[in-house]
Protein backbone atom coordinates (compact mmCIF):
# COMPACT_ATOMS: atom_id res chain seq x y z
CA UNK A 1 170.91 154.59 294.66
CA UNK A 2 167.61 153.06 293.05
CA UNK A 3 166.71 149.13 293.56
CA UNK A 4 165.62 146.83 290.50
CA UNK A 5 164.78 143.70 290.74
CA UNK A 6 167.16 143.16 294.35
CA UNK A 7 170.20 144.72 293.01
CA UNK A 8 171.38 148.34 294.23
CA UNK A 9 172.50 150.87 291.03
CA UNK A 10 173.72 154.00 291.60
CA UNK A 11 172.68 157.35 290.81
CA UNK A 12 172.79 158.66 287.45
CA UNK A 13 172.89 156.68 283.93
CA UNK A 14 172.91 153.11 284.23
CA UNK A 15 174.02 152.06 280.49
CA UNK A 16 173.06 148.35 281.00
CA UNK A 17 171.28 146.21 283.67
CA UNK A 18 171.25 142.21 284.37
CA UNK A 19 168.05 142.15 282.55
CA UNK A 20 169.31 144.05 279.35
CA UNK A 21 167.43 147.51 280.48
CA UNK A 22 169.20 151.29 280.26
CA UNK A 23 168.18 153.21 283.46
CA UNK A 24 168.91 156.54 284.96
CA UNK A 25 168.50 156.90 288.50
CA UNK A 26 167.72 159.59 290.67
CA UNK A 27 166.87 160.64 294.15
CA UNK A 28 163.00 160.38 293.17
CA UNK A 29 162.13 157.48 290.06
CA UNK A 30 163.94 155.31 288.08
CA UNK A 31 162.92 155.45 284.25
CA UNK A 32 164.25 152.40 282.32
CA UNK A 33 163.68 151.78 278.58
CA UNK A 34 164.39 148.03 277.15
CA UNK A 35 167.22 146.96 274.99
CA UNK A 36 165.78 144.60 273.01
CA UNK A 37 163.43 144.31 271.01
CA UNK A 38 160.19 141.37 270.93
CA UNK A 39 159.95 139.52 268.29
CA UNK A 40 155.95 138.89 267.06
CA UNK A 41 156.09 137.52 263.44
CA UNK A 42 156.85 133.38 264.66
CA UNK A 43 155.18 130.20 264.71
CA UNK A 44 153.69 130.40 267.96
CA UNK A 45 152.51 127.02 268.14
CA UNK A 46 155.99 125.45 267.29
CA UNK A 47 158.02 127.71 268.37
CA UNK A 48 159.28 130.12 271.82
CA UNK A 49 161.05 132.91 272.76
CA UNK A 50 164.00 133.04 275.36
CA UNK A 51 166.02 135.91 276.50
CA UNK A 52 169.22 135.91 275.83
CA UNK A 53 171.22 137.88 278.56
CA UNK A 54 174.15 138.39 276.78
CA UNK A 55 173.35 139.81 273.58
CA UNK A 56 170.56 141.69 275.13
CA UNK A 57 168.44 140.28 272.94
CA UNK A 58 165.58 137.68 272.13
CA UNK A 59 166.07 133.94 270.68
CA UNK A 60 163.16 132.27 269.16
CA UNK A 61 163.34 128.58 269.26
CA UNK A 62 161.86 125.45 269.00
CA UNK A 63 160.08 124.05 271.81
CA UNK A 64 160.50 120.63 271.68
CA UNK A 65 164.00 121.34 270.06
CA UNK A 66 165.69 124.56 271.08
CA UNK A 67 168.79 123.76 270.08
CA UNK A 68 166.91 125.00 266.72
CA UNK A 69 165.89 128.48 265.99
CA UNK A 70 162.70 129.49 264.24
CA UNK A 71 162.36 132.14 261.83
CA UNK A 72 160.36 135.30 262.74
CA UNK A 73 159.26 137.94 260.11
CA UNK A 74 158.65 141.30 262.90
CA UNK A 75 159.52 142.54 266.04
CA UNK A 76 158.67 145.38 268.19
């Protein structure tokens, strides 16, 4: 199997990780691609961004608040 971050997957496609990634595996690399996407377009000054494990997929809150989100305009 192939290693990522401490855990053991096995060979072949890996459809989702702990950390939101699709993998495939073999006897020589592991390629993973992400499956989320970043958001840019945010008030950086007021405002963060937190994974969110189970949707696979990124919150963007307020710091001092993050019970709140913030709006953002783009991602990539």
């Amino acid at each position: 199997g192939c290693m990522l971050n401490g855990k053991l997957y096995p060979f072949g496609e890996i459809e989702r990780t702990e950390d939101c990634f699709r993998c495939t595996c073999t006897q020589t690399v592991m390629e993973c691609c992400s499956l989320f996407f970043t958001p840019t377009g945010y008030d950086k000054e007021n405002c963060k961004v937190v994974l969110n494990k189970k949707k696979c997929d990124y919150d963007v809150v307020q710091k001092n608040d993050p019970s709140k989100e913030c709006f953002a305009s783009s991602f990539v």
